[in-house]
């Protein structure tokens, strides 16, 4: 099922001849929860829309195919693209990238298709052809040392069970654990129960027995945002960012600019900036989504 569509940008699905002549590009920023798509030319975005997201490593091929055929293709019907540039979670090896490329070619009218990691997309959006340390904070988290051309070093994120510090999934995991163990204030515990009405057994079932536990846990990020003035919530969020810098960013060379992309980075900027400063790695830029910068990069 399609998540939503943003029609504030002109729709050119009915102008096939114009689309073919305009050198259109289709750019995607795909995370585990959602994918942000842009139809653009010469660095200008003409149309944007959202679809379901996926992780190319863990999502079954049939589900990736469903998303592309049922959610993406109807949004770009009649368009022909000179290039499709797909930046995706889990697109870190030839096999995963090959699957996504094959499915895109089968469903879309396109020429060049480039499928690479969302991490490279974040680095290109943040730094273009300059060197820096790029970080992602969304449902999951990731980081890399980027030399202006490609990723030269990457501390493995390891997922929300073993890693993904600073991500929505890990913050949600910490929140739920603290709620169930009553480690937060009575007011916060009551607010959580009032907002979600989840029993202990239902939470355990959703985390341990059902798929997409990372999405379920990340769905509590709005609660953290609403209650960020609570000292316990503020410590949870800032502490998770500090873990990210300690276990990931500290492995990269000092003195390089550090930037961050993603909804978690955007909504919790004060806590993220404080954590970065604590480690002597002040952030030079924070952007909620890389799509506009990527459109400029690919002009």
PDB file of C-alpha atoms in Angstrom:
ATOM      1  CA  UNK A   1       0.000   0.000   0.000  1.00  0.00           C
ATOM      2  CA  UNK A   2       1.273   3.445  -0.924  1.00  0.00           C
ATOM      3  CA  UNK A   3       2.127   5.616   2.054  1.00  0.00           C
ATOM      4  CA  UNK A   4       1.405   9.029   0.572  1.00  0.00           C
ATOM      5  CA  UNK A   5       1.987  11.203  -2.451  1.00  0.00           C
ATOM      6  CA  UNK A   6       3.033  14.837  -2.560  1.00  0.00           C
ATOM      7  CA  UNK A   7       1.376  16.587  -5.517  1.00  0.00           C
ATOM      8  CA  UNK A   8       2.561  20.106  -4.698  1.00  0.00           C
ATOM      9  CA  UNK A   9       5.120  19.607  -7.478  1.00  0.00           C
ATOM     10  CA  UNK A  10       3.853  19.529 -11.088  1.00  0.00           C
ATOM     11  CA  UNK A  11       2.905  16.111 -12.422  1.00  0.00           C
ATOM     12  CA  UNK A  12       4.308  15.294 -15.873  1.00  0.00           C
ATOM     13  CA  UNK A  13       2.883  11.797 -16.248  1.00  0.00           C
ATOM     14  CA  UNK A  14       0.653  13.045 -19.109  1.00  0.00           C
ATOM     15  CA  UNK A  15       3.469  14.735 -21.054  1.00  0.00           C
ATOM     16  CA  UNK A  16       5.459  11.748 -22.216  1.00  0.00           C
ATOM     17  CA  UNK A  17       7.128  13.488 -25.148  1.00  0.00           C
ATOM     18  CA  UNK A  18       8.260  16.375 -22.923  1.00  0.00           C
ATOM     19  CA  UNK A  19       9.578  13.930 -20.331  1.00  0.00           C
ATOM     20  CA  UNK A  20      11.582  12.050 -22.921  1.00  0.00           C
ATOM     21  CA  UNK A  21      13.171  15.222 -24.206  1.00  0.00           C
ATOM     22  CA  UNK A  22      13.962  16.706 -20.817  1.00  0.00           C
ATOM     23  CA  UNK A  23      16.695  14.336 -19.677  1.00  0.00           C
ATOM     24  CA  UNK A  24      14.735  13.283 -16.613  1.00  0.00           C
ATOM     25  CA  UNK A  25      16.369  11.511 -13.708  1.00  0.00           C
ATOM     26  CA  UNK A  26      14.666   9.503 -11.000  1.00  0.00           C
ATOM     27  CA  UNK A  27      16.408   9.614  -7.613  1.00  0.00           C
ATOM     28  CA  UNK A  28      15.456   7.511  -4.600  1.00  0.00           C
ATOM     29  CA  UNK A  29      16.471   7.710  -0.953  1.00  0.00           C
ATOM     30  CA  UNK A  30      15.323   4.376   0.453  1.00  0.00           C
ATOM     31  CA  UNK A  31      15.289   3.539   4.150  1.00  0.00           C
ATOM     32  CA  UNK A  32      13.822   0.613   6.035  1.00  0.00           C
ATOM     33  CA  UNK A  33      10.535   2.453   6.684  1.00  0.00           C
ATOM     34  CA  UNK A  34       9.971   4.727   3.685  1.00  0.00           C
ATOM     35  CA  UNK A  35      11.437   5.763   0.340  1.00  0.00           C
ATOM     36  CA  UNK A  36      11.589   9.354  -0.859  1.00  0.00           C
ATOM     37  CA  UNK A  37      11.512   9.651  -4.673  1.00  0.00           C
ATOM     38  CA  UNK A  38      12.200  12.656  -6.890  1.00  0.00           C
ATOM     39  CA  UNK A  39      11.777  13.216 -10.611  1.00  0.00           C
ATOM     40  CA  UNK A  40      14.251  15.895 -11.615  1.00  0.00           C
ATOM     41  CA  UNK A  41      16.248  17.447 -14.439  1.00  0.00           C
ATOM     42  CA  UNK A  42      19.187  19.853 -14.324  1.00  0.00           C
ATOM     43  CA  UNK A  43      19.123  19.745 -10.532  1.00  0.00           C
ATOM     44  CA  UNK A  44      15.472  20.860 -10.307  1.00  0.00           C
ATOM     45  CA  UNK A  45      12.910  18.570  -8.673  1.00  0.00           C
ATOM     46  CA  UNK A  46       9.673  18.430 -10.684  1.00  0.00           C
ATOM     47  CA  UNK A  47       7.840  15.830  -8.641  1.00  0.00           C
ATOM     48  CA  UNK A  48       8.229  14.040  -5.302  1.00  0.00           C
ATOM     49  CA  UNK A  49       6.403  11.125  -3.766  1.00  0.00           C
ATOM     50  CA  UNK A  50       6.776   8.625  -0.933  1.00  0.00           C
ATOM     51  CA  UNK A  51       6.463   4.846  -0.978  1.00  0.00           C
ATOM     52  CA  UNK A  52       7.137   2.043   1.449  1.00  0.00           C
ATOM     53  CA  UNK A  53      10.779   1.466   2.266  1.00  0.00           C
ATOM     54  CA  UNK A  54      12.815  -1.720   2.460  1.00  0.00           C
ATOM     55  CA  UNK A  55      16.234  -3.067   3.312  1.00  0.00           C
ATOM     56  CA  UNK A  56      17.718  -4.818   0.300  1.00  0.00           C
ATOM     57  CA  UNK A  57      19.516  -7.394   2.435  1.00  0.00           C
ATOM     58  CA  UNK A  58      16.661  -8.545   4.677  1.00  0.00           C
ATOM     59  CA  UNK A  59      13.495  -7.740   2.683  1.00  0.00           C
ATOM     60  CA  UNK A  60      12.268 -10.620   0.469  1.00  0.00           C
ATOM     61  CA  UNK A  61      12.665  -9.998  -3.246  1.00  0.00           C
ATOM     62  CA  UNK A  62       8.918 -10.426  -3.796  1.00  0.00           C
ATOM     63  CA  UNK A  63       8.205  -7.506  -1.430  1.00  0.00           C
ATOM     64  CA  UNK A  64      10.789  -5.279  -3.137  1.00  0.00           C
ATOM     65  CA  UNK A  65       9.189  -6.126  -6.476  1.00  0.00           C
ATOM     66  CA  UNK A  66       5.726  -5.315  -5.085  1.00  0.00           C
ATOM     67  CA  UNK A  67       6.848  -1.889  -3.881  1.00  0.00           C
ATOM     68  CA  UNK A  68       8.429  -1.013  -7.232  1.00  0.00           C
ATOM     69  CA  UNK A  69       5.549  -2.300  -9.375  1.00  0.00           C
ATOM     70  CA  UNK A  70       2.592  -1.228  -7.223  1.00  0.00           C
ATOM     71  CA  UNK A  71       3.855   1.970  -5.604  1.00  0.00           C
ATOM     72  CA  UNK A  72       6.643   3.389  -7.762  1.00  0.00           C
ATOM     73  CA  UNK A  73       5.575   2.549 -11.324  1.00  0.00           C
ATOM     74  CA  UNK A  74       2.073   4.120 -11.039  1.00  0.00           C
ATOM     75  CA  UNK A  75       3.677   7.386  -9.920  1.00  0.00           C
ATOM     76  CA  UNK A  76       5.933   7.615 -12.973  1.00  0.00           C
ATOM     77  CA  UNK A  77       3.721   6.069 -15.650  1.00  0.00           C
ATOM     78  CA  UNK A  78       4.556   7.466 -19.101  1.00  0.00           C
ATOM     79  CA  UNK A  79       7.935   8.835 -18.047  1.00  0.00           C
ATOM     80  CA  UNK A  80      11.236   7.831 -19.575  1.00  0.00           C
ATOM     81  CA  UNK A  81      14.388   8.366 -17.516  1.00  0.00           C
ATOM     82  CA  UNK A  82      17.897   8.889 -18.772  1.00  0.00           C
ATOM     83  CA  UNK A  83      19.136   7.756 -15.361  1.00  0.00           C
ATOM     84  CA  UNK A  84      17.773   6.162 -12.206  1.00  0.00           C
ATOM     85  CA  UNK A  85      19.893   6.675  -9.089  1.00  0.00           C
ATOM     86  CA  UNK A  86      18.789   4.505  -6.179  1.00  0.00           C
ATOM     87  CA  UNK A  87      20.335   4.992  -2.740  1.00  0.00           C
ATOM     88  CA  UNK A  88      19.133   2.226  -0.479  1.00  0.00           C
ATOM     89  CA  UNK A  89      19.450   0.680   2.967  1.00  0.00           C
ATOM     90  CA  UNK A  90      21.140  -2.695   2.632  1.00  0.00           C
ATOM     91  CA  UNK A  91      22.557  -1.925  -0.830  1.00  0.00           C
ATOM     92  CA  UNK A  92      26.058  -2.750   0.308  1.00  0.00           C
ATOM     93  CA  UNK A  93      27.010  -5.749  -1.844  1.00  0.00           C
ATOM     94  CA  UNK A  94      26.808  -6.719  -5.506  1.00  0.00           C
ATOM     95  CA  UNK A  95      24.060  -9.289  -4.994  1.00  0.00           C
ATOM     96  CA  UNK A  96      21.649  -6.953  -3.183  1.00  0.00           C
ATOM     97  CA  UNK A  97      22.330  -4.088  -5.581  1.00  0.00           C
ATOM     98  CA  UNK A  98      21.861  -6.412  -8.534  1.00  0.00           C
ATOM     99  CA  UNK A  99      18.420  -7.505  -7.353  1.00  0.00           C
ATOM    100  CA  UNK A 100      17.188  -3.920  -6.968  1.00  0.00           C
ATOM    101  CA  UNK A 101      18.671  -2.886 -10.319  1.00  0.00           C
ATOM    102  CA  UNK A 102      17.010  -5.796 -12.129  1.00  0.00           C
ATOM    103  CA  UNK A 103      13.604  -5.023 -10.590  1.00  0.00           C
ATOM    104  CA  UNK A 104      13.884  -1.319 -11.413  1.00  0.00           C
ATOM    105  CA  UNK A 105      14.777  -2.062 -15.041  1.00  0.00           C
ATOM    106  CA  UNK A 106      11.868  -4.489 -15.349  1.00  0.00           C
ATOM    107  CA  UNK A 107       9.294  -1.993 -14.075  1.00  0.00           C
ATOM    108  CA  UNK A 108      10.543   1.362 -15.400  1.00  0.00           C
ATOM    109  CA  UNK A 109      11.480   2.905 -18.750  1.00  0.00           C
ATOM    110  CA  UNK A 110      15.048   3.881 -18.003  1.00  0.00           C
ATOM    111  CA  UNK A 111      18.585   4.025 -19.334  1.00  0.00           C
ATOM    112  CA  UNK A 112      21.387   4.108 -16.768  1.00  0.00           C
ATOM    113  CA  UNK A 113      20.583   2.538 -13.393  1.00  0.00           C
ATOM    114  CA  UNK A 114      22.897   3.055 -10.421  1.00  0.00           C
ATOM    115  CA  UNK A 115      22.083   1.234  -7.174  1.00  0.00           C
ATOM    116  CA  UNK A 116      24.336   2.085  -4.226  1.00  0.00           C
ATOM    117  CA  UNK A 117      24.065   2.418  -0.471  1.00  0.00           C
ATOM    118  CA  UNK A 118      22.033   5.095   1.291  1.00  0.00           C
ATOM    119  CA  UNK A 119      25.248   5.883   3.126  1.00  0.00           C
ATOM    120  CA  UNK A 120      26.954   6.980  -0.092  1.00  0.00           C
ATOM    121  CA  UNK A 121      23.860   9.055  -0.810  1.00  0.00           C
ATOM    122  CA  UNK A 122      24.151  10.763   2.556  1.00  0.00           C
ATOM    123  CA  UNK A 123      27.853  11.469   1.953  1.00  0.00           C
ATOM    124  CA  UNK A 124      27.231  12.926  -1.505  1.00  0.00           C
ATOM    125  CA  UNK A 125      24.374  15.054  -0.178  1.00  0.00           C
ATOM    126  CA  UNK A 126      26.403  16.380   2.754  1.00  0.00           C
ATOM    127  CA  UNK A 127      29.789  16.898   1.133  1.00  0.00           C
ATOM    128  CA  UNK A 128      29.533  16.636  -2.658  1.00  0.00           C
ATOM    129  CA  UNK A 129      33.144  16.221  -3.778  1.00  0.00           C
ATOM    130  CA  UNK A 130      34.651  17.199  -0.394  1.00  0.00           C
ATOM    131  CA  UNK A 131      36.007  14.919   2.317  1.00  0.00           C
ATOM    132  CA  UNK A 132      34.067  14.387   5.541  1.00  0.00           C
ATOM    133  CA  UNK A 133      32.353  12.031   7.960  1.00  0.00           C
ATOM    134  CA  UNK A 134      28.753  11.304   7.008  1.00  0.00           C
ATOM    135  CA  UNK A 135      26.204   9.989   9.507  1.00  0.00           C
ATOM    136  CA  UNK A 136      22.660   8.687   9.102  1.00  0.00           C
ATOM    137  CA  UNK A 137      20.063   8.761  11.870  1.00  0.00           C
ATOM    138  CA  UNK A 138      16.716   7.253  10.897  1.00  0.00           C
ATOM    139  CA  UNK A 139      15.077   3.934  11.724  1.00  0.00           C
ATOM    140  CA  UNK A 140      18.667   2.660  11.732  1.00  0.00           C
ATOM    141  CA  UNK A 141      21.993   4.488  11.886  1.00  0.00           C
ATOM    142  CA  UNK A 142      25.248   4.371   9.958  1.00  0.00           C
ATOM    143  CA  UNK A 143      28.432   6.355   9.348  1.00  0.00           C
ATOM    144  CA  UNK A 144      31.431   6.536   7.057  1.00  0.00           C
ATOM    145  CA  UNK A 145      34.626   8.356   6.146  1.00  0.00           C
ATOM    146  CA  UNK A 146      34.051   9.799   2.660  1.00  0.00           C
ATOM    147  CA  UNK A 147      36.970  11.084   0.593  1.00  0.00           C
ATOM    148  CA  UNK A 148      34.932  13.127  -1.883  1.00  0.00           C
ATOM    149  CA  UNK A 149      34.639  10.244  -4.336  1.00  0.00           C
ATOM    150  CA  UNK A 150      33.635   7.200  -2.342  1.00  0.00           C
ATOM    151  CA  UNK A 151      33.476   5.546   1.050  1.00  0.00           C
ATOM    152  CA  UNK A 152      36.947   4.690   2.312  1.00  0.00           C
ATOM    153  CA  UNK A 153      36.007   3.459   5.794  1.00  0.00           C
ATOM    154  CA  UNK A 154      32.782   2.268   7.397  1.00  0.00           C
ATOM    155  CA  UNK A 155      32.211   1.024  10.935  1.00  0.00           C
ATOM    156  CA  UNK A 156      29.528  -1.631  10.532  1.00  0.00           C
ATOM    157  CA  UNK A 157      26.204  -0.453  12.028  1.00  0.00           C
ATOM    158  CA  UNK A 158      25.290  -4.082  13.003  1.00  0.00           C
ATOM    159  CA  UNK A 159      21.531  -3.472  13.242  1.00  0.00           C
ATOM    160  CA  UNK A 160      19.353  -2.464  16.179  1.00  0.00           C
ATOM    161  CA  UNK A 161      20.210  -5.491  18.342  1.00  0.00           C
ATOM    162  CA  UNK A 162      24.006  -5.243  18.189  1.00  0.00           C
ATOM    163  CA  UNK A 163      24.459  -1.627  17.118  1.00  0.00           C
ATOM    164  CA  UNK A 164      22.510   1.174  15.372  1.00  0.00           C
ATOM    165  CA  UNK A 165      23.272   3.545  18.227  1.00  0.00           C
ATOM    166  CA  UNK A 166      21.405   6.842  17.938  1.00  0.00           C
ATOM    167  CA  UNK A 167      18.733   5.381  15.682  1.00  0.00           C
ATOM    168  CA  UNK A 168      14.975   5.518  16.101  1.00  0.00           C
ATOM    169  CA  UNK A 169      14.859   1.753  16.624  1.00  0.00           C
ATOM    170  CA  UNK A 170      17.451   1.786  19.410  1.00  0.00           C
ATOM    171  CA  UNK A 171      15.927   4.800  21.131  1.00  0.00           C
ATOM    172  CA  UNK A 172      12.558   3.068  20.937  1.00  0.00           C
ATOM    173  CA  UNK A 173      14.059  -0.113  22.342  1.00  0.00           C
ATOM    174  CA  UNK A 174      15.561   1.799  25.250  1.00  0.00           C
ATOM    175  CA  UNK A 175      12.299   3.637  25.859  1.00  0.00           C
ATOM    176  CA  UNK A 176      10.170   0.501  25.897  1.00  0.00           C
ATOM    177  CA  UNK A 177      12.639  -1.280  28.176  1.00  0.00           C
ATOM    178  CA  UNK A 178      12.672   1.631  30.605  1.00  0.00           C
ATOM    179  CA  UNK A 179       8.869   1.854  30.546  1.00  0.00           C
ATOM    180  CA  UNK A 180       8.395  -1.848  31.253  1.00  0.00           C
ATOM    181  CA  UNK A 181      10.971  -1.765  34.052  1.00  0.00           C
ATOM    182  CA  UNK A 182       9.533   1.530  35.364  1.00  0.00           C
ATOM    183  CA  UNK A 183      12.892   3.293  35.124  1.00  0.00           C
ATOM    184  CA  UNK A 184      11.313   6.546  33.963  1.00  0.00           C
ATOM    185  CA  UNK A 185       9.117   8.923  35.948  1.00  0.00           C
ATOM    186  CA  UNK A 186       5.551   7.847  36.815  1.00  0.00           C
ATOM    187  CA  UNK A 187       4.255  10.701  34.652  1.00  0.00           C
ATOM    188  CA  UNK A 188       6.131   9.440  31.581  1.00  0.00           C
ATOM    189  CA  UNK A 189       5.046   5.838  32.195  1.00  0.00           C
ATOM    190  CA  UNK A 190       1.414   6.914  32.484  1.00  0.00           C
ATOM    191  CA  UNK A 191       1.680   9.050  29.355  1.00  0.00           C
ATOM    192  CA  UNK A 192       3.093   6.093  27.405  1.00  0.00           C
ATOM    193  CA  UNK A 193       0.305   3.792  28.612  1.00  0.00           C
ATOM    194  CA  UNK A 194      -2.341   6.410  27.763  1.00  0.00           C
ATOM    195  CA  UNK A 195      -0.916   7.028  24.276  1.00  0.00           C
ATOM    196  CA  UNK A 196      -0.377   3.426  23.181  1.00  0.00           C
ATOM    197  CA  UNK A 197      -2.294   1.092  25.520  1.00  0.00           C
ATOM    198  CA  UNK A 198       0.208  -1.699  24.870  1.00  0.00           C
ATOM    199  CA  UNK A 199       0.421  -4.602  27.297  1.00  0.00           C
ATOM    200  CA  UNK A 200       3.728  -6.142  28.278  1.00  0.00           C
ATOM    201  CA  UNK A 201       2.880  -9.342  26.393  1.00  0.00           C
ATOM    202  CA  UNK A 202       1.916  -7.431  23.238  1.00  0.00           C
ATOM    203  CA  UNK A 203       5.184  -5.477  23.240  1.00  0.00           C
ATOM    204  CA  UNK A 204       7.213  -8.668  23.691  1.00  0.00           C
ATOM    205  CA  UNK A 205       5.279 -10.343  20.882  1.00  0.00           C
ATOM    206  CA  UNK A 206       5.823  -7.386  18.513  1.00  0.00           C
ATOM    207  CA  UNK A 207       9.554  -7.276  19.278  1.00  0.00           C
ATOM    208  CA  UNK A 208      10.451 -10.974  19.416  1.00  0.00           C
ATOM    209  CA  UNK A 209       7.878 -12.813  17.323  1.00  0.00           C
ATOM    210  CA  UNK A 210       6.760 -10.517  14.510  1.00  0.00           C
ATOM    211  CA  UNK A 211       8.698  -9.091  11.552  1.00  0.00           C
ATOM    212  CA  UNK A 212       9.859  -5.470  11.318  1.00  0.00           C
ATOM    213  CA  UNK A 213      10.571  -5.079  15.025  1.00  0.00           C
ATOM    214  CA  UNK A 214      12.903  -2.205  14.125  1.00  0.00           C
ATOM    215  CA  UNK A 215      10.027  -0.258  12.564  1.00  0.00           C
ATOM    216  CA  UNK A 216       7.802  -0.964  15.557  1.00  0.00           C
ATOM    217  CA  UNK A 217      10.411   0.341  17.972  1.00  0.00           C
ATOM    218  CA  UNK A 218      11.222   3.367  15.825  1.00  0.00           C
ATOM    219  CA  UNK A 219       7.525   4.290  15.788  1.00  0.00           C
ATOM    220  CA  UNK A 220       7.937   5.585  19.367  1.00  0.00           C
ATOM    221  CA  UNK A 221      10.231   8.424  18.242  1.00  0.00           C
ATOM    222  CA  UNK A 222       7.317  10.925  18.204  1.00  0.00           C
ATOM    223  CA  UNK A 223       6.685  10.114  21.879  1.00  0.00           C
ATOM    224  CA  UNK A 224      10.323  10.894  22.661  1.00  0.00           C
ATOM    225  CA  UNK A 225      10.010  14.176  20.767  1.00  0.00           C
ATOM    226  CA  UNK A 226       6.834  15.178  22.619  1.00  0.00           C
ATOM    227  CA  UNK A 227       8.428  14.499  26.007  1.00  0.00           C
ATOM    228  CA  UNK A 228      12.004  15.614  25.313  1.00  0.00           C
ATOM    229  CA  UNK A 229      11.749  18.187  28.136  1.00  0.00           C
ATOM    230  CA  UNK A 230      11.558  15.333  30.651  1.00  0.00           C
ATOM    231  CA  UNK A 231      15.065  14.794  32.118  1.00  0.00           C
ATOM    232  CA  UNK A 232      14.881  11.016  31.776  1.00  0.00           C
ATOM    233  CA  UNK A 233      13.862  11.176  28.115  1.00  0.00           C
ATOM    234  CA  UNK A 234      16.518  13.805  27.375  1.00  0.00           C
ATOM    235  CA  UNK A 235      19.197  11.588  28.950  1.00  0.00           C
ATOM    236  CA  UNK A 236      18.005   8.591  26.929  1.00  0.00           C
ATOM    237  CA  UNK A 237      18.195  10.470  23.623  1.00  0.00           C
ATOM    238  CA  UNK A 238      21.473  12.259  24.255  1.00  0.00           C
ATOM    239  CA  UNK A 239      23.039   9.122  25.724  1.00  0.00           C
ATOM    240  CA  UNK A 240      22.143   7.157  22.604  1.00  0.00           C
ATOM    241  CA  UNK A 241      23.828   9.791  20.430  1.00  0.00           C
ATOM    242  CA  UNK A 242      26.889   9.705  22.679  1.00  0.00           C
ATOM    243  CA  UNK A 243      27.072   5.921  22.214  1.00  0.00           C
ATOM    244  CA  UNK A 244      26.981   6.501  18.454  1.00  0.00           C
ATOM    245  CA  UNK A 245      29.950   8.846  18.546  1.00  0.00           C
ATOM    246  CA  UNK A 246      31.894   6.650  20.989  1.00  0.00           C
ATOM    247  CA  UNK A 247      31.405   3.418  19.051  1.00  0.00           C
ATOM    248  CA  UNK A 248      31.451   4.754  15.488  1.00  0.00           C
ATOM    249  CA  UNK A 249      32.692   8.284  14.790  1.00  0.00           C
ATOM    250  CA  UNK A 250      35.696   7.993  17.093  1.00  0.00           C
ATOM    251  CA  UNK A 251      37.096   5.351  14.723  1.00  0.00           C
ATOM    252  CA  UNK A 252      37.509   7.926  11.931  1.00  0.00           C
ATOM    253  CA  UNK A 253      40.270  10.524  11.500  1.00  0.00           C
ATOM    254  CA  UNK A 254      39.989  13.629  13.637  1.00  0.00           C
ATOM    255  CA  UNK A 255      39.699  17.096  12.164  1.00  0.00           C
ATOM    256  CA  UNK A 256      37.245  16.243   9.390  1.00  0.00           C
ATOM    257  CA  UNK A 257      33.844  17.931   9.070  1.00  0.00           C
ATOM    258  CA  UNK A 258      30.953  15.835  10.377  1.00  0.00           C
ATOM    259  CA  UNK A 259      27.440  15.978   8.930  1.00  0.00           C
ATOM    260  CA  UNK A 260      24.206  14.119   9.586  1.00  0.00           C
ATOM    261  CA  UNK A 261      21.050  13.280   7.663  1.00  0.00           C
ATOM    262  CA  UNK A 262      17.781  11.698   8.699  1.00  0.00           C
ATOM    263  CA  UNK A 263      14.579  12.400  10.578  1.00  0.00           C
ATOM    264  CA  UNK A 264      16.047  11.510  13.985  1.00  0.00           C
ATOM    265  CA  UNK A 265      18.978  13.872  13.430  1.00  0.00           C
ATOM    266  CA  UNK A 266      16.588  16.622  12.368  1.00  0.00           C
ATOM    267  CA  UNK A 267      14.079  16.302  15.212  1.00  0.00           C
ATOM    268  CA  UNK A 268      16.652  15.896  17.985  1.00  0.00           C
ATOM    269  CA  UNK A 269      19.238  18.438  16.830  1.00  0.00           C
ATOM    270  CA  UNK A 270      19.991  19.987  20.254  1.00  0.00           C
ATOM    271  CA  UNK A 271      20.764  16.589  21.793  1.00  0.00           C
ATOM    272  CA  UNK A 272      22.761  15.523  18.726  1.00  0.00           C
ATOM    273  CA  UNK A 273      24.821  18.720  18.721  1.00  0.00           C
ATOM    274  CA  UNK A 274      25.614  18.351  22.426  1.00  0.00           C
ATOM    275  CA  UNK A 275      26.725  14.742  21.976  1.00  0.00           C
ATOM    276  CA  UNK A 276      28.923  15.688  19.008  1.00  0.00           C
ATOM    277  CA  UNK A 277      30.510  18.555  20.921  1.00  0.00           C
ATOM    278  CA  UNK A 278      31.208  16.257  23.873  1.00  0.00           C
ATOM    279  CA  UNK A 279      33.495  14.226  21.605  1.00  0.00           C
ATOM    280  CA  UNK A 280      35.081  17.252  19.953  1.00  0.00           C
ATOM    281  CA  UNK A 281      33.295  16.509  16.669  1.00  0.00           C
ATOM    282  CA  UNK A 282      30.948  19.489  16.175  1.00  0.00           C
ATOM    283  CA  UNK A 283      28.462  19.053  13.358  1.00  0.00           C
ATOM    284  CA  UNK A 284      28.860  21.239  10.285  1.00  0.00           C
ATOM    285  CA  UNK A 285      25.437  20.382   8.836  1.00  0.00           C
ATOM    286  CA  UNK A 286      22.224  18.506   9.643  1.00  0.00           C
ATOM    287  CA  UNK A 287      19.640  17.888   6.928  1.00  0.00           C
ATOM    288  CA  UNK A 288      16.360  15.978   7.350  1.00  0.00           C
ATOM    289  CA  UNK A 289      16.558  14.253   3.949  1.00  0.00           C
ATOM    290  CA  UNK A 290      19.241  14.149   1.248  1.00  0.00           C
ATOM    291  CA  UNK A 291      17.008  14.212  -1.824  1.00  0.00           C
ATOM    292  CA  UNK A 292      17.312  17.889  -2.789  1.00  0.00           C
ATOM    293  CA  UNK A 293      21.080  17.830  -2.390  1.00  0.00           C
ATOM    294  CA  UNK A 294      21.256  14.630  -4.443  1.00  0.00           C
ATOM    295  CA  UNK A 295      19.200  16.226  -7.211  1.00  0.00           C
ATOM    296  CA  UNK A 296      21.793  19.019  -7.335  1.00  0.00           C
ATOM    297  CA  UNK A 297      24.632  16.461  -7.234  1.00  0.00           C
ATOM    298  CA  UNK A 298      23.223  14.603 -10.262  1.00  0.00           C
ATOM    299  CA  UNK A 299      22.551  17.664 -12.407  1.00  0.00           C
TER     300      UNK A 299
END
